[in-house]
N, CA, C and O atoms as CSV, one atom per row, in Angstrom:
chain,resi,resn,atom,element,x,y,z
A,1,GLN,N,N,-2.949,-4.514,18.249
A,1,GLN,CA,C,-3.457,-4.920,16.826
A,1,GLN,C,C,-3.875,-3.697,16.236
A,1,GLN,O,O,-4.653,-2.935,16.809
A,2,ALA,N,N,-3.330,-3.451,14.978
A,2,ALA,CA,C,-3.517,-2.106,14.190
A,2,ALA,C,C,-4.679,-2.229,13.540
A,2,ALA,O,O,-5.072,-3.360,13.254
A,3,GLN,N,N,-5.435,-1.092,13.193
A,3,GLN,CA,C,-6.570,-1.059,12.499
A,3,GLN,C,C,-6.033,-0.206,11.275
A,3,GLN,O,O,-5.225,0.708,11.445
A,4,LEU,N,N,-6.491,-0.530,10.129
A,4,LEU,CA,C,-6.199,0.158,8.856
A,4,LEU,C,C,-7.179,0.357,7.962
A,4,LEU,O,O,-8.108,-0.442,7.850
A,5,GLN,N,N,-7.072,1.448,7.232
A,5,GLN,CA,C,-8.431,1.912,6.193
A,5,GLN,C,C,-7.823,2.532,5.162
A,5,GLN,O,O,-7.081,3.498,5.340
A,6,GLU,N,N,-8.072,2.055,4.056
A,6,GLU,CA,C,-7.541,2.529,2.852
A,6,GLU,C,C,-8.617,3.593,2.383
A,6,GLU,O,O,-9.790,3.488,2.744
A,7,SER,N,N,-8.179,4.617,1.570
A,7,SER,CA,C,-8.975,5.592,0.999
A,7,SER,C,C,-8.289,6.288,-0.465
A,7,SER,O,O,-7.080,6.488,-0.584
A,8,GLY,N,N,-9.074,6.534,-1.288
A,8,GLY,CA,C,-8.577,7.219,-2.590
A,8,GLY,C,C,-9.679,7.004,-3.481
A,8,GLY,O,O,-10.730,6.405,-3.253
A,9,PRO,N,N,-9.247,7.642,-4.649
A,9,PRO,CA,C,-10.254,7.478,-5.880
A,9,PRO,C,C,-10.329,6.056,-6.486
A,9,PRO,O,O,-9.333,5.379,-6.740
A,10,GLY,N,N,-11.618,5.669,-6.695
A,10,GLY,CA,C,-11.859,4.438,-7.249
A,10,GLY,C,C,-11.746,4.151,-8.773
A,10,GLY,O,O,-11.990,3.067,-9.301
A,11,LEU,N,N,-11.312,5.356,-9.439
A,11,LEU,CA,C,-11.219,5.401,-10.800
A,11,LEU,C,C,-10.055,6.480,-11.274
A,11,LEU,O,O,-9.983,7.670,-10.968
A,12,VAL,N,N,-9.225,5.759,-12.057
A,12,VAL,CA,C,-7.858,6.482,-12.330
A,12,VAL,C,C,-8.008,6.315,-14.030
A,12,VAL,O,O,-8.472,5.324,-14.593
A,13,LYS,N,N,-7.579,7.339,-14.578
A,13,LYS,CA,C,-7.579,7.416,-16.020
A,13,LYS,C,C,-5.876,6.809,-16.466
A,13,LYS,O,O,-4.904,7.130,-15.782
A,14,PRO,N,N,-5.785,6.117,-17.418
A,14,PRO,CA,C,-4.622,5.520,-17.935
A,14,PRO,C,C,-3.684,6.703,-18.007
A,14,PRO,O,O,-4.163,7.807,-18.262
A,15,SER,N,N,-2.387,6.564,-17.802
A,15,SER,CA,C,-1.291,7.372,-17.619
A,15,SER,C,C,-1.090,8.264,-16.502
A,15,SER,O,O,-0.030,8.826,-16.226
A,16,GLN,N,N,-2.309,8.362,-15.810
A,16,GLN,CA,C,-2.248,9.278,-14.595
A,16,GLN,C,C,-1.710,8.512,-13.472
A,16,GLN,O,O,-1.378,7.336,-13.621
A,17,THR,N,N,-1.602,9.162,-12.284
A,17,THR,CA,C,-0.858,8.677,-10.975
A,17,THR,C,C,-2.069,7.954,-10.142
A,17,THR,O,O,-3.106,8.611,-10.055
A,18,LEU,N,N,-2.045,6.962,-9.664
A,18,LEU,CA,C,-2.863,6.345,-8.493
A,18,LEU,C,C,-2.303,6.584,-7.465
A,18,LEU,O,O,-1.111,6.337,-7.283
A,19,SER,N,N,-3.253,7.232,-6.413
A,19,SER,CA,C,-2.782,7.502,-5.154
A,19,SER,C,C,-3.872,7.079,-4.048
A,19,SER,O,O,-5.062,7.393,-4.096
A,20,LEU,N,N,-3.274,6.335,-3.075
A,20,LEU,CA,C,-4.062,5.927,-1.923
A,20,LEU,C,C,-3.342,6.144,-0.628
A,20,LEU,O,O,-2.122,6.125,-0.471
A,21,THR,N,N,-4.204,6.339,0.218
A,21,THR,CA,C,-3.719,6.701,1.620
A,21,THR,C,C,-4.216,5.611,2.714
A,21,THR,O,O,-5.429,5.401,2.705
A,22,CYS,N,N,-3.570,5.011,3.498
A,22,CYS,CA,C,-3.932,3.969,4.680
A,22,CYS,C,C,-3.752,4.776,5.795
A,22,CYS,O,O,-2.682,5.321,6.066
A,23,THR,N,N,-4.950,4.885,6.564
A,23,THR,CA,C,-4.864,5.473,7.869
A,23,THR,C,C,-4.828,4.556,9.003
A,23,THR,O,O,-5.799,3.809,9.121
A,24,VAL,N,N,-3.943,4.480,9.805
A,24,VAL,CA,C,-3.831,3.496,10.857
A,24,VAL,C,C,-4.028,4.117,12.294
A,24,VAL,O,O,-3.642,5.217,12.692
A,25,SER,N,N,-4.804,3.026,13.053
A,25,SER,CA,C,-5.065,3.385,14.252
A,25,SER,C,C,-4.682,2.374,15.269
A,25,SER,O,O,-4.827,1.190,14.963
A,26,ARG,N,N,-4.189,2.701,16.500
A,26,ARG,CA,C,-4.090,1.893,17.610
A,26,ARG,C,C,-2.509,1.443,17.664
A,26,ARG,O,O,-2.030,1.037,18.723
A,27,VAL,N,N,-1.808,1.527,16.589
A,27,VAL,CA,C,-0.442,1.363,16.498
A,27,VAL,C,C,0.273,2.440,15.781
A,27,VAL,O,O,-0.234,2.917,14.766
A,28,SER,N,N,1.428,2.868,16.233
A,28,SER,CA,C,2.254,4.054,15.507
A,28,SER,C,C,2.955,3.412,14.345
A,28,SER,O,O,3.332,2.240,14.329
A,29,LEU,N,N,3.095,4.278,13.381
A,29,LEU,CA,C,3.889,3.773,12.119
A,29,LEU,C,C,5.394,3.546,12.516
A,29,LEU,O,O,6.190,2.913,11.823
A,30,THR,N,N,5.708,4.198,13.833
A,30,THR,CA,C,7.156,4.133,14.167
A,30,THR,C,C,7.651,3.084,15.129
A,30,THR,O,O,8.795,2.955,15.566
A,31,VAL,N,N,6.460,2.278,15.405
A,31,VAL,CA,C,6.747,1.142,16.146
A,31,VAL,C,C,7.961,0.124,15.907
A,31,VAL,O,O,7.926,-0.421,14.804
A,32,SER,N,N,8.849,-0.170,16.601
A,32,SER,CA,C,9.940,-0.773,16.161
A,32,SER,C,C,9.771,-2.266,15.497
A,32,SER,O,O,9.074,-3.091,16.087
A,33,SER,N,N,10.354,-2.565,14.383
A,33,SER,CA,C,10.336,-3.682,13.668
A,33,SER,C,C,8.821,-3.926,13.171
A,33,SER,O,O,8.353,-5.063,13.233
A,34,TRP,N,N,8.225,-3.085,12.785
A,34,TRP,CA,C,7.063,-3.003,12.204
A,34,TRP,C,C,7.012,-2.651,10.770
A,34,TRP,O,O,7.762,-1.736,10.432
A,35,TYR,N,N,6.279,-3.194,9.862
A,35,TYR,CA,C,6.298,-2.912,8.472
A,35,TYR,C,C,4.949,-2.571,8.044
A,35,TYR,O,O,3.951,-3.086,8.548
A,36,TRP,N,N,4.917,-1.733,7.146
A,36,TRP,CA,C,3.512,-1.313,6.468
A,36,TRP,C,C,3.636,-1.322,5.079
A,36,TRP,O,O,4.523,-0.699,4.494
A,37,SER,N,N,2.568,-2.174,4.379
A,37,SER,CA,C,2.777,-2.612,3.147
A,37,SER,C,C,1.551,-2.271,2.244
A,37,SER,O,O,0.479,-1.950,2.756
A,38,TRP,N,N,1.711,-2.339,0.984
A,38,TRP,CA,C,0.618,-2.217,0.020
A,38,TRP,C,C,0.561,-3.753,-0.847
A,38,TRP,O,O,1.543,-4.359,-1.276
A,39,ILE,N,N,-0.488,-4.054,-0.928
A,39,ILE,CA,C,-0.758,-5.530,-1.743
A,39,ILE,C,C,-1.892,-5.032,-2.517
A,39,ILE,O,O,-2.734,-4.231,-2.110
A,40,ARG,N,N,-1.834,-5.635,-3.786
A,40,ARG,CA,C,-3.157,-5.669,-4.655
A,40,ARG,C,C,-3.442,-6.907,-5.366
A,40,ARG,O,O,-2.558,-7.743,-5.553
A,41,GLN,N,N,-4.620,-7.055,-5.763
A,41,GLN,CA,C,-5.096,-8.461,-6.260
A,41,GLN,C,C,-5.885,-7.982,-7.441
A,41,GLN,O,O,-6.960,-7.410,-7.261
A,42,PRO,N,N,-5.377,-8.200,-8.699
A,42,PRO,CA,C,-6.128,-7.939,-9.815
A,42,PRO,C,C,-7.392,-8.987,-10.040
A,42,PRO,O,O,-7.422,-10.007,-9.351
A,43,PRO,N,N,-8.359,-8.745,-10.940
A,43,PRO,CA,C,-9.424,-9.580,-10.938
A,43,PRO,C,C,-8.838,-10.913,-11.524
A,43,PRO,O,O,-7.999,-10.926,-12.425
A,44,GLY,N,N,-9.332,-11.972,-10.960
A,44,GLY,CA,C,-9.110,-13.449,-11.493
A,44,GLY,C,C,-7.712,-13.912,-11.126
A,44,GLY,O,O,-7.374,-15.069,-11.378
A,45,LYS,N,N,-6.794,-12.954,-10.474
A,45,LYS,CA,C,-5.355,-13.380,-10.296
A,45,LYS,C,C,-5.221,-13.154,-8.689
A,45,LYS,O,O,-5.990,-12.551,-7.941
A,46,GLY,N,N,-3.974,-13.842,-8.387
A,46,GLY,CA,C,-3.649,-13.674,-7.017
A,46,GLY,C,C,-3.061,-12.580,-6.394
A,46,GLY,O,O,-2.801,-11.635,-7.139
A,47,PRO,N,N,-2.787,-12.469,-5.227
A,47,PRO,CA,C,-2.245,-11.166,-4.665
A,47,PRO,C,C,-0.931,-10.711,-5.248
A,47,PRO,O,O,-0.164,-11.577,-5.671
A,48,GLU,N,N,-0.663,-9.695,-5.301
A,48,GLU,CA,C,0.617,-8.967,-5.595
A,48,GLU,C,C,1.308,-8.013,-4.522
A,48,GLU,O,O,0.802,-6.929,-4.231
A,49,TRP,N,N,2.413,-8.443,-3.987
A,49,TRP,CA,C,2.926,-7.533,-2.894
A,49,TRP,C,C,3.468,-6.357,-3.818
A,49,TRP,O,O,4.048,-6.643,-4.865
A,50,ILE,N,N,3.251,-4.835,-3.374
A,50,ILE,CA,C,3.611,-3.868,-4.130
A,50,ILE,C,C,4.832,-3.194,-3.614
A,50,ILE,O,O,5.703,-2.750,-4.361
A,51,GLY,N,N,4.875,-3.121,-2.183
A,51,GLY,CA,C,6.106,-2.652,-1.310
A,51,GLY,C,C,5.691,-2.411,-0.101
A,51,GLY,O,O,4.537,-2.659,0.249
A,52,TYR,N,N,6.671,-1.852,0.749
A,52,TYR,CA,C,6.366,-1.446,2.113
A,52,TYR,C,C,7.235,-0.053,2.519
A,52,TYR,O,O,8.100,0.440,1.794
A,53,ILE,N,N,6.848,0.437,3.742
A,53,ILE,CA,C,7.531,1.365,4.363
A,53,ILE,C,C,7.898,0.914,5.703
A,53,ILE,O,O,6.942,0.487,6.348
A,54,ASP,N,N,9.051,0.896,6.301
A,54,ASP,CA,C,9.346,0.381,7.393
A,54,ASP,C,C,9.189,1.495,8.748
A,54,ASP,O,O,8.972,2.700,8.617
A,55,PHE,N,N,9.333,0.865,9.888
A,55,PHE,CA,C,9.307,1.909,11.258
A,55,PHE,C,C,10.489,2.974,11.091
A,55,PHE,O,O,10.479,3.970,11.814
A,56,THR,N,N,11.363,2.812,10.286
A,56,THR,CA,C,12.444,3.798,10.185
A,56,THR,C,C,12.035,4.845,9.103
A,56,THR,O,O,12.606,5.934,9.037
A,57,GLY,N,N,10.960,4.460,8.197
A,57,GLY,CA,C,10.885,5.392,6.958
A,57,GLY,C,C,11.344,4.950,5.821
A,57,GLY,O,O,11.170,5.601,4.791
A,58,THR,N,N,11.975,3.820,5.832
A,58,THR,CA,C,12.823,3.187,4.711
A,58,THR,C,C,11.659,2.460,3.790
A,58,THR,O,O,10.831,1.720,4.320
A,59,SER,N,N,11.659,2.705,2.480
A,59,SER,CA,C,10.620,1.947,1.598
A,59,SER,C,C,11.530,0.938,0.642
A,59,SER,O,O,12.716,1.075,0.339
A,60,TYR,N,N,10.755,0.051,0.321
A,60,TYR,CA,C,11.199,-1.137,-0.440
A,60,TYR,C,C,10.178,-1.560,-1.490
A,60,TYR,O,O,9.006,-1.665,-1.129
A,61,TYR,N,N,10.488,-1.795,-2.672
A,61,TYR,CA,C,9.505,-2.046,-3.577
A,61,TYR,C,C,9.614,-3.287,-4.436
A,61,TYR,O,O,10.728,-3.694,-4.767
A,62,SER,N,N,8.374,-3.981,-4.856
A,62,SER,CA,C,8.742,-5.023,-5.820
A,62,SER,C,C,9.445,-4.515,-6.994
A,62,SER,O,O,9.225,-3.430,-7.533
A,63,PRO,N,N,10.489,-5.569,-7.423
A,63,PRO,CA,C,11.197,-5.097,-8.608
A,63,PRO,C,C,10.450,-4.822,-9.679
A,63,PRO,O,O,10.864,-3.946,-10.438
A,64,SER,N,N,9.300,-5.445,-9.952
A,64,SER,CA,C,8.491,-5.355,-11.168
A,64,SER,C,C,7.592,-4.054,-11.250
A,64,SER,O,O,7.027,-3.689,-12.281
A,65,LEU,N,N,7.537,-3.463,-10.150
A,65,LEU,CA,C,6.795,-2.127,-9.964
A,65,LEU,C,C,7.599,-0.928,-9.681
A,65,LEU,O,O,7.132,0.205,-9.803
A,66,LYS,N,N,8.910,-1.190,-9.271
A,66,LYS,CA,C,9.636,-0.156,-8.569
A,66,LYS,C,C,9.990,1.105,-9.258
A,66,LYS,O,O,10.473,2.077,-8.677
A,67,SER,N,N,9.720,1.041,-10.559
A,67,SER,CA,C,10.084,2.138,-11.474
A,67,SER,C,C,8.943,3.303,-11.458
A,67,SER,O,O,9.046,4.474,-11.824
A,68,ARG,N,N,7.713,2.542,-10.863
A,68,ARG,CA,C,6.441,3.263,-11.008
A,68,ARG,C,C,5.894,3.731,-9.312
A,68,ARG,O,O,4.937,4.482,-9.120
A,69,THR,N,N,6.541,3.246,-8.450
A,69,THR,CA,C,6.049,3.109,-7.279
A,69,THR,C,C,6.869,4.077,-6.316
A,69,THR,O,O,8.076,4.313,-6.374
A,70,SER,N,N,5.943,4.579,-5.426
A,70,SER,CA,C,6.496,5.388,-4.403
A,70,SER,C,C,5.600,5.238,-3.014
A,70,SER,O,O,4.396,5.491,-3.038
A,71,ILE,N,N,6.162,4.877,-1.994
A,71,ILE,CA,C,5.386,4.787,-0.658
A,71,ILE,C,C,6.009,5.779,0.284
A,71,ILE,O,O,7.228,5.839,0.444
A,72,SER,N,N,5.049,6.649,0.976
A,72,SER,CA,C,5.708,7.550,2.057
A,72,SER,C,C,4.815,7.480,3.169
A,72,SER,O,O,3.824,6.750,3.206
A,73,ARG,N,N,5.208,8.297,4.127
A,73,ARG,CA,C,4.356,8.160,5.419
A,73,ARG,C,C,4.155,9.705,6.011
A,73,ARG,O,O,4.991,10.574,5.763
A,74,ASP,N,N,3.046,9.952,6.766
A,74,ASP,CA,C,2.892,10.944,7.556
A,74,ASP,C,C,2.713,10.576,8.969
A,74,ASP,O,O,1.628,10.202,9.414
A,75,THR,N,N,3.673,10.673,9.599
A,75,THR,CA,C,3.752,10.229,11.256
A,75,THR,C,C,3.047,10.965,11.941
A,75,THR,O,O,2.642,10.474,12.995
A,76,LEU,N,N,2.663,12.320,11.629
A,76,LEU,CA,C,1.874,13.106,12.522
A,76,LEU,C,C,0.235,12.548,12.293
A,76,LEU,O,O,-0.581,12.432,13.208
A,77,LYS,N,N,0.028,12.295,11.116
A,77,LYS,CA,C,-1.398,11.692,10.762
A,77,LYS,C,C,-1.511,10.166,11.034
A,77,LYS,O,O,-2.568,9.535,11.051
A,78,ASN,N,N,-0.308,9.683,11.238
A,78,ASN,CA,C,-0.337,8.106,11.123
A,78,ASN,C,C,-0.785,7.458,10.075
A,78,ASN,O,O,-1.542,6.491,10.157
A,79,GLN,N,N,-0.333,7.963,8.965
A,79,GLN,CA,C,-0.933,7.457,7.440
A,79,GLN,C,C,0.428,7.142,6.685
A,79,GLN,O,O,1.499,7.709,6.903
A,80,PHE,N,N,0.192,6.126,5.749
A,80,PHE,CA,C,1.167,6.050,4.795
A,80,PHE,C,C,0.475,5.907,3.372
A,80,PHE,O,O,-0.658,5.433,3.298
A,81,THR,N,N,1.054,6.253,2.430
A,81,THR,CA,C,0.528,6.513,1.133
A,81,THR,C,C,1.185,5.813,0.007
A,81,THR,O,O,2.405,5.671,-0.077
A,82,LEU,N,N,0.269,5.357,-0.906
A,82,LEU,CA,C,0.902,4.672,-2.225
A,82,LEU,C,C,0.742,5.568,-3.221
A,82,LEU,O,O,-0.295,6.232,-3.229
A,83,GLN,N,N,1.676,5.750,-4.188
A,83,GLN,CA,C,1.508,6.559,-5.421
A,83,GLN,C,C,2.117,5.485,-6.565
A,83,GLN,O,O,3.231,5.003,-6.365
A,84,LEU,N,N,1.418,5.156,-7.668
A,84,LEU,CA,C,1.650,4.319,-8.619
A,84,LEU,C,C,1.521,5.182,-9.929
A,84,LEU,O,O,0.385,5.484,-10.292
A,85,SER,N,N,2.442,5.536,-10.551
A,85,SER,CA,C,2.408,6.286,-11.780
A,85,SER,C,C,2.301,5.692,-12.960
A,85,SER,O,O,2.634,4.509,-13.029
A,86,SER,N,N,1.864,6.310,-14.023
A,86,SER,CA,C,1.888,5.807,-15.592
A,86,SER,C,C,0.845,4.494,-15.537
A,86,SER,O,O,1.149,3.410,-16.034
A,87,VAL,N,N,-0.357,4.737,-14.895
A,87,VAL,CA,C,-1.080,3.482,-14.747
A,87,VAL,C,C,-1.702,2.963,-16.055
A,87,VAL,O,O,-1.918,3.733,-16.991
A,88,THR,N,N,-1.980,1.690,-16.108
A,88,THR,CA,C,-2.626,1.178,-17.310
A,88,THR,C,C,-3.879,0.215,-16.768
A,88,THR,O,O,-4.090,-0.071,-15.589
A,89,PRO,N,N,-4.515,-0.135,-17.720
A,89,PRO,CA,C,-5.786,-0.898,-17.241
A,89,PRO,C,C,-5.250,-2.201,-16.420
A,89,PRO,O,O,-5.974,-2.625,-15.519
A,90,GLU,N,N,-4.059,-2.831,-16.682
A,90,GLU,CA,C,-3.549,-3.846,-16.016
A,90,GLU,C,C,-3.378,-3.466,-14.432
A,90,GLU,O,O,-3.219,-4.346,-13.586
A,91,ASP,N,N,-3.423,-2.137,-14.125
A,91,ASP,CA,C,-3.241,-1.790,-12.638
A,91,ASP,C,C,-4.569,-1.927,-12.013
A,91,ASP,O,O,-4.648,-1.686,-10.808
A,92,THR,N,N,-5.576,-2.263,-12.636
A,92,THR,CA,C,-7.104,-2.474,-12.190
A,92,THR,C,C,-6.919,-3.663,-10.986
A,92,THR,O,O,-6.466,-4.779,-11.239
A,93,ALA,N,N,-7.280,-3.296,-9.851
A,93,ALA,CA,C,-7.221,-4.309,-8.795
A,93,ALA,C,C,-7.764,-3.899,-7.665
A,93,ALA,O,O,-8.089,-2.713,-7.591
A,94,LEU,N,N,-7.994,-4.820,-6.486
A,94,LEU,CA,C,-8.336,-4.380,-5.204
A,94,LEU,C,C,-7.111,-4.235,-4.361
A,94,LEU,O,O,-6.318,-5.124,-4.053
A,95,TYR,N,N,-7.085,-3.014,-4.049
A,95,TYR,CA,C,-5.784,-2.615,-3.218
A,95,TYR,C,C,-6.008,-2.673,-1.635
A,95,TYR,O,O,-7.024,-2.225,-1.104
A,96,TYR,N,N,-5.086,-3.198,-1.023
A,96,TYR,CA,C,-5.139,-3.399,0.357
A,96,TYR,C,C,-3.629,-2.684,0.971
A,96,TYR,O,O,-2.577,-2.582,0.340
A,97,CYS,N,N,-3.864,-2.294,2.216
A,97,CYS,CA,C,-2.723,-1.986,3.059
A,97,CYS,C,C,-2.835,-2.890,4.127
A,97,CYS,O,O,-3.912,-3.255,4.598
A,98,ALA,N,N,-1.576,-3.302,4.564
A,98,ALA,CA,C,-1.419,-4.291,5.722
A,98,ALA,C,C,-0.264,-3.905,6.610
A,98,ALA,O,O,0.527,-3.023,6.277
A,99,SER,N,N,-0.181,-4.512,7.645
A,99,SER,CA,C,0.978,-4.196,8.665
A,99,SER,C,C,1.348,-5.591,9.242
A,99,SER,O,O,0.500,-6.484,9.272
A,100,GLY,N,N,2.656,-5.786,9.718
A,100,GLY,CA,C,3.224,-6.869,10.354
A,100,GLY,C,C,4.618,-6.645,10.362
A,100,GLY,O,O,5.201,-5.562,10.313
A,101,THR,N,N,5.159,-7.947,10.438
A,101,THR,CA,C,6.609,-8.218,10.520
A,101,THR,C,C,7.285,-8.378,9.170
A,101,THR,O,O,6.666,-8.452,8.108
A,102,TYR,N,N,8.603,-8.426,9.296
A,102,TYR,CA,C,9.262,-8.478,8.018
A,102,TYR,C,C,8.778,-9.821,7.315
A,102,TYR,O,O,8.835,-9.892,6.087
A,103,VAL,N,N,8.264,-10.970,8.131
A,103,VAL,CA,C,8.098,-12.046,7.420
A,103,VAL,C,C,6.473,-12.396,7.261
A,103,VAL,O,O,6.055,-13.224,6.452
A,104,SER,N,N,5.790,-11.776,7.995
A,104,SER,CA,C,4.303,-11.886,7.808
A,104,SER,C,C,3.528,-10.410,7.843
A,104,SER,O,O,3.946,-9.294,8.151
A,105,PHE,N,N,2.372,-10.824,7.449
A,105,PHE,CA,C,1.197,-9.827,7.395
A,105,PHE,C,C,0.376,-10.036,8.494
A,105,PHE,O,O,-0.098,-11.164,8.632
A,106,ILE,N,N,0.093,-9.097,9.370
A,106,ILE,CA,C,-0.834,-9.478,10.701
A,106,ILE,C,C,-2.153,-8.736,10.537
A,106,ILE,O,O,-3.176,-9.387,10.751
A,107,ASP,N,N,-2.248,-7.617,10.228
A,107,ASP,CA,C,-3.423,-6.801,10.143
A,107,ASP,C,C,-3.652,-6.384,8.814
A,107,ASP,O,O,-2.704,-6.188,8.053
A,108,TRP,N,N,-4.999,-6.208,8.416
A,108,TRP,CA,C,-5.167,-5.731,6.862
A,108,TRP,C,C,-6.285,-4.775,7.088
A,108,TRP,O,O,-6.973,-4.658,8.102
A,109,GLY,N,N,-6.356,-4.039,5.850
A,109,GLY,CA,C,-7.389,-3.003,5.720
A,109,GLY,C,C,-8.402,-3.857,5.068
A,109,GLY,O,O,-8.152,-5.033,4.804
A,110,GLN,N,N,-9.580,-3.286,4.789
A,110,GLN,CA,C,-10.719,-4.113,4.144
A,110,GLN,C,C,-10.361,-4.055,2.610
A,110,GLN,O,O,-10.777,-4.955,1.881
A,111,GLY,N,N,-9.707,-3.166,2.166
A,111,GLY,CA,C,-9.448,-3.188,0.632
A,111,GLY,C,C,-10.260,-2.255,-0.140
A,111,GLY,O,O,-11.426,-2.065,0.206
A,112,THR,N,N,-9.763,-1.648,-1.155
A,112,THR,CA,C,-10.489,-0.584,-1.900
A,112,THR,C,C,-10.179,-0.953,-3.302
A,112,THR,O,O,-9.031,-1.270,-3.613
A,113,GLN,N,N,-11.139,-0.927,-4.153
A,113,GLN,CA,C,-11.362,-1.260,-5.600
A,113,GLN,C,C,-10.699,0.026,-6.346
A,113,GLN,O,O,-11.101,1.153,-6.054
A,114,VAL,N,N,-9.651,-0.169,-7.338
A,114,VAL,CA,C,-9.345,0.818,-8.213
A,114,VAL,C,C,-9.411,0.420,-9.571
A,114,VAL,O,O,-8.796,-0.562,-9.986
A,115,THR,N,N,-10.095,1.103,-10.248
A,115,THR,CA,C,-10.097,0.805,-11.848
A,115,THR,C,C,-9.426,1.730,-12.631
A,115,THR,O,O,-9.624,2.927,-12.418
A,116,ALA,N,N,-8.628,1.357,-13.543
A,116,ALA,CA,C,-7.910,2.308,-14.411
A,116,ALA,C,C,-8.538,2.133,-15.760
A,116,ALA,O,O,-8.357,1.158,-16.489
A,117,SER,N,N,-9.319,3.207,-16.033
A,117,SER,CA,C,-9.896,3.177,-17.498
A,117,SER,C,C,-10.341,4.681,-17.763
A,117,SER,O,O,-10.614,5.474,-16.862
A,118,SER,N,N,-10.377,4.968,-19.148
A,118,SER,CA,C,-10.638,6.107,-19.675
A,118,SER,C,C,-12.240,6.282,-19.722
A,118,SER,O,O,-12.735,7.307,-20.190
């Protein structure tokens, strides 16, 4: 069972790039058939899947966020990172990293609040 911990700035100014890191312990990012995702939940709304990076290092993004999203990894540090560019106040949300199979999330981080505001 993986342990995940999000980290990054809690406040980002509009038009800037949001950058969050998920540090993973107990399970390697390269474990076969494992997927590492970012999910967010805006205030008063349901969760929204942002994208994942898989065990081969291949990333896939939500079509609605694809143009602004990049997910990468550092296998030496066992971390994966979310970058979301050109943020607006609508990107204000609780951001989670999660791991699991292609069809289900199994382990979650505790979440980190990001506010996009000047």
